[in-house]
Short mmCIF file of C-alpha atoms in Angstrom, two decimals:
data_model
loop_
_atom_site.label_atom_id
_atom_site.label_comp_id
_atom_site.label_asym_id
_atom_site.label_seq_id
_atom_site.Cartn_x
_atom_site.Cartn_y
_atom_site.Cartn_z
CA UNK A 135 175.34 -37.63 107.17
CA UNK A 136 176.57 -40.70 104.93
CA UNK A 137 178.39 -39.55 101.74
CA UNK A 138 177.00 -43.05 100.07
CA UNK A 139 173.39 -40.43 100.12
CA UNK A 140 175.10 -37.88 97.73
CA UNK A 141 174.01 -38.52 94.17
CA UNK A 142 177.71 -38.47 92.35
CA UNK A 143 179.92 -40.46 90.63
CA UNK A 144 181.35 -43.11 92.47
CA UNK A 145 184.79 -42.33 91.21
CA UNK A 146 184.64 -38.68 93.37
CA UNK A 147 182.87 -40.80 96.22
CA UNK A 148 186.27 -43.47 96.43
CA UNK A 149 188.29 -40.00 96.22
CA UNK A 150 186.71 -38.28 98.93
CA UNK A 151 187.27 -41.61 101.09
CA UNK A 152 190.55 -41.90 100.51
CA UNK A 153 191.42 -38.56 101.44
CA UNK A 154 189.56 -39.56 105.01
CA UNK A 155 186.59 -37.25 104.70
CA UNK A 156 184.02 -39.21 106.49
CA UNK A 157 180.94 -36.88 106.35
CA UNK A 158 178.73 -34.37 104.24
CA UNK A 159 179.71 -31.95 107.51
CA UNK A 160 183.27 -32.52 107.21
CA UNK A 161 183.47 -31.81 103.22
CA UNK A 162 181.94 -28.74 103.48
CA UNK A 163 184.33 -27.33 105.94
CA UNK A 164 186.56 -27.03 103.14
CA UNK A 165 187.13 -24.40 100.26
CA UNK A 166 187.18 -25.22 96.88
CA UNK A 167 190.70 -25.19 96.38
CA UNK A 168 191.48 -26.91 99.53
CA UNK A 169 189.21 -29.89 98.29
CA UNK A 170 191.15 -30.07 95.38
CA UNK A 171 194.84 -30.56 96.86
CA UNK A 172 192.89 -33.30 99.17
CA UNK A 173 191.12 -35.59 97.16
CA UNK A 174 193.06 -34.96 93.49
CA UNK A 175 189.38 -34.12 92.16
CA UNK A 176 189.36 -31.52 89.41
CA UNK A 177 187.72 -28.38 89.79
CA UNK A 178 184.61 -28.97 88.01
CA UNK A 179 184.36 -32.58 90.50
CA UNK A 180 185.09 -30.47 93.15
CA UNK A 181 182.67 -27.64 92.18
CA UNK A 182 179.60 -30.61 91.88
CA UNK A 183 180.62 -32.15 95.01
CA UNK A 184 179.90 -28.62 96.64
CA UNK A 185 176.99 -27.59 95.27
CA UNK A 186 175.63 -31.53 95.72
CA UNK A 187 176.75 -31.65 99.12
CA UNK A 188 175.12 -28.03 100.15
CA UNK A 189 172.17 -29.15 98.50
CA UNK A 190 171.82 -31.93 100.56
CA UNK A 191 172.13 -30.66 103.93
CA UNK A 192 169.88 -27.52 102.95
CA UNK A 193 167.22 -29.30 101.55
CA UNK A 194 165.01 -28.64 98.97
CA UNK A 195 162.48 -25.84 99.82
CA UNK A 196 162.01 -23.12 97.93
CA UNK A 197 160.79 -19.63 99.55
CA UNK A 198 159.00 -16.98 97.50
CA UNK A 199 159.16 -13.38 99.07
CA UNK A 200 155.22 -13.26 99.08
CA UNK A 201 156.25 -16.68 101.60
CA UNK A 202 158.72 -15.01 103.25
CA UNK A 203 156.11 -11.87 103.74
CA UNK A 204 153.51 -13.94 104.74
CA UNK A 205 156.05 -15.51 107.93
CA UNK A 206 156.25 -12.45 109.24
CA UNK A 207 152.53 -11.77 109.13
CA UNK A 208 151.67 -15.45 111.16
CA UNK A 209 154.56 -15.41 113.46
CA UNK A 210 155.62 -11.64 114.16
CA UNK A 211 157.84 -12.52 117.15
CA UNK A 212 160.41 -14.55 114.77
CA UNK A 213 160.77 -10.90 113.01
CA UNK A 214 161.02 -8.24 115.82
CA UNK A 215 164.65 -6.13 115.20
CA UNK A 216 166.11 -4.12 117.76
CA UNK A 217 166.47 -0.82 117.23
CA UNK A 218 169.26 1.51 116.65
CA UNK A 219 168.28 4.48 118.27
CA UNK A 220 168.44 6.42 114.91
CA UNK A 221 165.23 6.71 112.46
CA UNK A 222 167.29 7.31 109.84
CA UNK A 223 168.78 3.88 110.11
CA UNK A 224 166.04 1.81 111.39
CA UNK A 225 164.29 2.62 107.92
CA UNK A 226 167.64 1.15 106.05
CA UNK A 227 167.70 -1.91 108.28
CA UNK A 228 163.89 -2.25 108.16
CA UNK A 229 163.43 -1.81 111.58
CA UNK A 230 166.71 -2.34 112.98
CA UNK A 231 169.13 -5.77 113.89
CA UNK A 232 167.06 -8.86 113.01
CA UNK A 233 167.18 -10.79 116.35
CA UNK A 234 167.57 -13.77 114.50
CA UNK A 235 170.65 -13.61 112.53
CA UNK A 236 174.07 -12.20 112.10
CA UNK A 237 175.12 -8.58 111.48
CA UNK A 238 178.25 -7.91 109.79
CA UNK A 239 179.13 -3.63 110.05
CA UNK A 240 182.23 -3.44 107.69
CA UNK A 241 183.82 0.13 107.17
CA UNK A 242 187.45 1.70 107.13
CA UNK A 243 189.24 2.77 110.24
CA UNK A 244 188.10 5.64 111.94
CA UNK A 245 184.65 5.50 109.97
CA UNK A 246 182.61 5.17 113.59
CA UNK A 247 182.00 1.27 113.65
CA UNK A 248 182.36 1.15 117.12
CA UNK A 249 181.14 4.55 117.85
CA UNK A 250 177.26 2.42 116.58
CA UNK A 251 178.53 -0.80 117.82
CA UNK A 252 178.26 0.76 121.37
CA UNK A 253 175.37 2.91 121.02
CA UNK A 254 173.52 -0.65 120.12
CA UNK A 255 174.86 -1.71 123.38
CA UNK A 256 172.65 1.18 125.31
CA UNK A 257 169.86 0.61 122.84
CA UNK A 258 169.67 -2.98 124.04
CA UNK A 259 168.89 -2.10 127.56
CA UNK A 260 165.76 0.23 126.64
CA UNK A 261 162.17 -0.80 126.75
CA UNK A 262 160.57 -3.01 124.31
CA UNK A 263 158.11 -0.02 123.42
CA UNK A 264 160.89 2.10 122.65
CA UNK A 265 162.97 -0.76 120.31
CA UNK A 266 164.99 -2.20 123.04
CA UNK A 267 165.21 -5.73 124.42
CA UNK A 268 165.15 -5.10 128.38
CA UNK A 269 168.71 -6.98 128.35
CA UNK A 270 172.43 -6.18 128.28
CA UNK A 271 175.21 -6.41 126.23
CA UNK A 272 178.53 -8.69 125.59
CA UNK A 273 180.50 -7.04 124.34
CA UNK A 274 183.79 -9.02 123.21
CA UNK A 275 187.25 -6.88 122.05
CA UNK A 276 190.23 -8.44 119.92
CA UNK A 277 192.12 -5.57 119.15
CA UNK A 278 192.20 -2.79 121.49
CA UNK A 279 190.99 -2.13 124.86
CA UNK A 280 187.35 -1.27 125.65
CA UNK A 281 186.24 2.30 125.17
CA UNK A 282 185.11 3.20 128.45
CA UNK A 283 185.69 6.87 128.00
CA UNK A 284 183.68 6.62 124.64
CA UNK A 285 180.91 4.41 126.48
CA UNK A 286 180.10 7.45 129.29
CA UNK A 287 180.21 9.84 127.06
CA UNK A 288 177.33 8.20 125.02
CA UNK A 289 176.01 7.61 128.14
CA UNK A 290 175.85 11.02 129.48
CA UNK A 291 174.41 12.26 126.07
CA UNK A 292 171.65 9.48 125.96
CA UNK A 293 168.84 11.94 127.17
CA UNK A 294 169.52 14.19 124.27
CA UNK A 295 170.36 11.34 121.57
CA UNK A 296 166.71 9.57 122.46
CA UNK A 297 164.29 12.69 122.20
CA UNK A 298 161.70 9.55 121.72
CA UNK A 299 162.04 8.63 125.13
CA UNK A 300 160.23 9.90 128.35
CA UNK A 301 163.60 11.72 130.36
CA UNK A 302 162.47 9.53 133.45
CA UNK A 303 163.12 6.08 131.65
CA UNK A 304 166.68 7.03 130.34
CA UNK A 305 167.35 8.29 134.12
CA UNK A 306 166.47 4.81 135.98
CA UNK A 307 168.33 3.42 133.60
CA UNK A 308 171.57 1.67 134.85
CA UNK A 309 173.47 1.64 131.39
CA UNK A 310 177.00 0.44 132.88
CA UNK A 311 175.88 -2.03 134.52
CA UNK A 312 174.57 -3.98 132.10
CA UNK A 313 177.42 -4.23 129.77
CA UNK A 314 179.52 -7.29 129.88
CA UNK A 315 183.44 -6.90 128.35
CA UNK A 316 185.87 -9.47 127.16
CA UNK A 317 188.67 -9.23 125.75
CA UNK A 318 189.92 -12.16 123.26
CA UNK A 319 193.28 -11.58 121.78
CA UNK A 320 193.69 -14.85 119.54
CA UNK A 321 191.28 -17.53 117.85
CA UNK A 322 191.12 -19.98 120.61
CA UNK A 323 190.13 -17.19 123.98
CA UNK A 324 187.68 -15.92 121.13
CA UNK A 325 185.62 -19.46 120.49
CA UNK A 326 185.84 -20.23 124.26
CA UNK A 327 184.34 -16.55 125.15
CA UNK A 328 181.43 -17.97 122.66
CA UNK A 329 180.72 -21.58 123.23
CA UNK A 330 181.08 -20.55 127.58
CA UNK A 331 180.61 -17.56 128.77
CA UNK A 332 178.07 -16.24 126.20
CA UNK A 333 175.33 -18.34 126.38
CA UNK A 334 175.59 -18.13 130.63
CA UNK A 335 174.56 -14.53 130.24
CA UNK A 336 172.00 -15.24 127.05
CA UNK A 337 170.63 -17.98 129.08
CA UNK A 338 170.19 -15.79 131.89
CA UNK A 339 168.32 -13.41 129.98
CA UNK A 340 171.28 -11.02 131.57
CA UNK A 341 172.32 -10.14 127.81
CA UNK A 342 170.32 -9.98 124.16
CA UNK A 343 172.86 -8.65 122.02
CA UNK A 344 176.62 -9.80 121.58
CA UNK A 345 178.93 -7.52 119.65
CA UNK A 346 182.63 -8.43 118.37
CA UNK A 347 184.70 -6.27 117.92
CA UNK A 348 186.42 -7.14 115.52
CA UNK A 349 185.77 -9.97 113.72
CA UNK A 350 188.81 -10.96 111.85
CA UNK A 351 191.45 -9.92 114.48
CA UNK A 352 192.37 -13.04 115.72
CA UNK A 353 192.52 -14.91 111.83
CA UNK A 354 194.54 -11.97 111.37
CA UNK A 355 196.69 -12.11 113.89
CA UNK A 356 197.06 -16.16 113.70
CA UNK A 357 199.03 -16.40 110.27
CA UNK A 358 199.66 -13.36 107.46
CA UNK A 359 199.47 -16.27 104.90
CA UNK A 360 197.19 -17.66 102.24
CA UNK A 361 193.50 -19.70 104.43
CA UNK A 362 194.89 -22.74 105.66
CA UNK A 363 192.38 -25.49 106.43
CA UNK A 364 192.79 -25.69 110.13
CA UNK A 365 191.94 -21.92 110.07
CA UNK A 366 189.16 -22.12 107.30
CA UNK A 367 187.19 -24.54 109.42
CA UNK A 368 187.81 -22.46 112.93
CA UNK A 369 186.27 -19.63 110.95
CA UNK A 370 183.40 -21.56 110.06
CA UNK A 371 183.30 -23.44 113.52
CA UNK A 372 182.90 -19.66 114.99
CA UNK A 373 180.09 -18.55 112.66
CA UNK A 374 178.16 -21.80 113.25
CA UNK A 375 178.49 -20.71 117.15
CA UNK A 376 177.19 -17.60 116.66
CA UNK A 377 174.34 -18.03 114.36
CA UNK A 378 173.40 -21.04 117.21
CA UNK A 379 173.11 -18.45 119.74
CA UNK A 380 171.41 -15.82 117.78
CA UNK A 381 169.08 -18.72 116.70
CA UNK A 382 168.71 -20.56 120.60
CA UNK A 383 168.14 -16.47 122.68
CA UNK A 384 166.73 -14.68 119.64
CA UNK A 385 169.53 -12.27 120.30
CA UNK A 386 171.64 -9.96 117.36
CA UNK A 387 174.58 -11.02 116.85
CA UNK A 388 176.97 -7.48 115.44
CA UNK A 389 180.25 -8.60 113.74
CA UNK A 390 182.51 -5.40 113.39
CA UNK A 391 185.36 -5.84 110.44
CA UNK A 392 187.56 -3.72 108.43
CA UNK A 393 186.89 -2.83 105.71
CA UNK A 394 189.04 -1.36 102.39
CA UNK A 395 191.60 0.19 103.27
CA UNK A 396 193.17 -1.83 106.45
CA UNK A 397 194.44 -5.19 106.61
CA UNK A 398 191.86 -8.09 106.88
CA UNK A 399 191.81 -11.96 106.77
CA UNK A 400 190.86 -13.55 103.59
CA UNK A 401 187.18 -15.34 104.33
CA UNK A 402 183.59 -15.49 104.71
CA UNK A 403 184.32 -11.96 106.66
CA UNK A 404 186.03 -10.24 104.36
CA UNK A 405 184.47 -9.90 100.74
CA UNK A 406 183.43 -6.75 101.06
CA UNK A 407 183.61 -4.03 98.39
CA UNK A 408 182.43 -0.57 100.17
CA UNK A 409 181.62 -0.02 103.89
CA UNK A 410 178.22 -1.53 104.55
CA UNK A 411 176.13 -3.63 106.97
CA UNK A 412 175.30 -6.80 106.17
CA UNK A 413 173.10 -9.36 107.47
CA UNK A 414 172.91 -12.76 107.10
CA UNK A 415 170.37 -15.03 108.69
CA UNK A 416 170.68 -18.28 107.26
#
C-alpha cells in the first residue's frame, strides 16, 4: 500500500522516505521508538503516523457486540471452540479455544501450562459431539524435550478424566498416534516449522490444533538485550503466520509463555500482569 494514501503531513511523508520505508506494511513492522531513531520524527509524528497507518490497513468498520452476537447466530460454524475437556473451563472460555484465532496461556513455572497444553492435544482427537475436532495435534517444543511420560499418563487416565464420554470411544481411540512433535530451538527452525511443515498436516486435515510450547523461547534465547528491529519484525512475521493458519484450517492456535516470575522476551507476548489465557482473534 502507497504511503502517498496516508492522510499526513508531507513533512513526516519525505521523512519516512528517506529513511527507505517504502510501504504502509513495512512502517508498521516497527515500534514506536524504533520509528523514531529511523525517520528523526518526534514522538507525537511518530504516534499519528501509527495510529494513521493502522487505520488505514484496518479499515473503517465499526462492530457493535449486538453485531458481533448476531455473526454468530447467521454463521455458527465461524464460532465453534474446541473443547477442553473440563466444564469448569469451557464456561470461562465460552465454550472452549475459538478455532479461529490465537490462544495465548501465560502462567509461572510449574503452574501446569503444559500439563492443559497436552490434555488439548487428546481433546483434539475426540468426536465433534463430544467438543473435539476428529484431528491431531502439532505440537512444537523450544525449550525442553517433549513430555512423553506426561503424555501416557494422561493418556492412560483419559477414561476417568472424560466421564462425558461413552468408555468405547476413548478405547478406539489411537491418542499417540495422532500427535505430531517438533522441536525448534531458535527463531529461524521455529518460522520454518510454521510456514512448512504445519500447514502439510493442517492441509491434510491430519492436525486441527497447533500448540507452542513456548512462545518466547527462541526471542529469548536470540539476544538478552533491549527489541531490536530485525527481531521486532520476526516476532510479528511469526504471529502473522500463525493467525494465517488459524484463519486458512479453522484450527486453534495455543501459545504457551511465561509468565511473572521467569525470564521472558520483551513483546507482543509478554505484557502480561497475572497468569491468564488470552485470546486474540484479530
Amino acid at each position: 500500500m502507497d504511503l502517498d494514501q496516508l492522510d499526513l503531513n508531507p513533512r513526516i511523508i519525505a521523512a519516512i522516505k528517506k529513511a527507505k520505508l517504502k510501504s504502509i506494511k513495512e512502517v508498521l513492522h516497527f515500534s514506536g521508538p524504533d520509528l523514531q531513531r529511523l525517520t528523526g520524527l518526534s514522538s507525537p509524528d511518530v504516534q499519528d503516523l501509527l495510529s494513521i497507518a493502522s487505520s488505514h490497513v484496518r479499515g473503517r468498520s465499526v462492530f457493535t457486540a449486538l453485531d458481533l452476537h448476531r455473526l454468530e447466530d447467521r454463521f455458527p460454524a465461524q464460532h465453534q471452540r474446541l473443547s477442553l475437556g473440563c466444564p469448569v473451563l469451557d464456561r470461562l472460555l465460552r465454550g472452549g479455544l475459538p478455532l479461529d484465532g490465537i490462544t495465548e496461556l501465560a502462567g509461572r513455572s510449574s503452574a501446569g501450562k503444559t500439563q492443559l497444553a497436552l490434555q488439548l492435544c487428546l481433546a483434539v482427537q475426540f468426536p465433534r459431539q463430544h467438543g473435539g475436532l476428529e484431528a491431531g495435534a502439532v505440537y512444537i517444543c523450544t525449550e525442553d524435550a517433549f513430555p512423553s511420560k506426561r503424555l501416557q499418563q494422561l493418556i492412560a487416565q483419559q477414561q476417568s478424566l472424560r466421564t462425558d464420554v461413552p468408555g468405547q470411544v476413548v478405547r478406539k481411540i489411537k491418542f499417540g498416534n495422532h500427535i505430531f512433535i517438533e522441536h525448534a530451538a531458535n527463531v529461524d527452525t521455529l518460522l520454518a516449522c510454521v510456514s512448512k511443515k504445519v500447514p502439510v498436516l493442517l492441509s491434510r486435515g491430519m492436525a486441527r490444533l497447533l500448540v507452542i510450547d513456548s512462545v518466547a523461547a527462541p526471542f529469548r534465547c536470540e539476544s538478552d538485550g533491549p527489541v531490536s528491529a530485525p527481531r521486532a519484525r520476526r516476532l510479528q512475521a511469526l504471529g502473522a503466520a500463525l493467525r494465517q493458519l488459524s484463519a486458512t484450517y479453522q484450527s486453534p492456535v495455543l501459545c504457551i509463555n511465561q509468565g511473572p516470575g521467569g525470564a521472558a522476551v520483551s513483546g507482543p507476548w509478554d505484557r502480561l500482569v497475572q497468569p491468564a489465557v488470552h485470546e486474540a482473534d484479530g
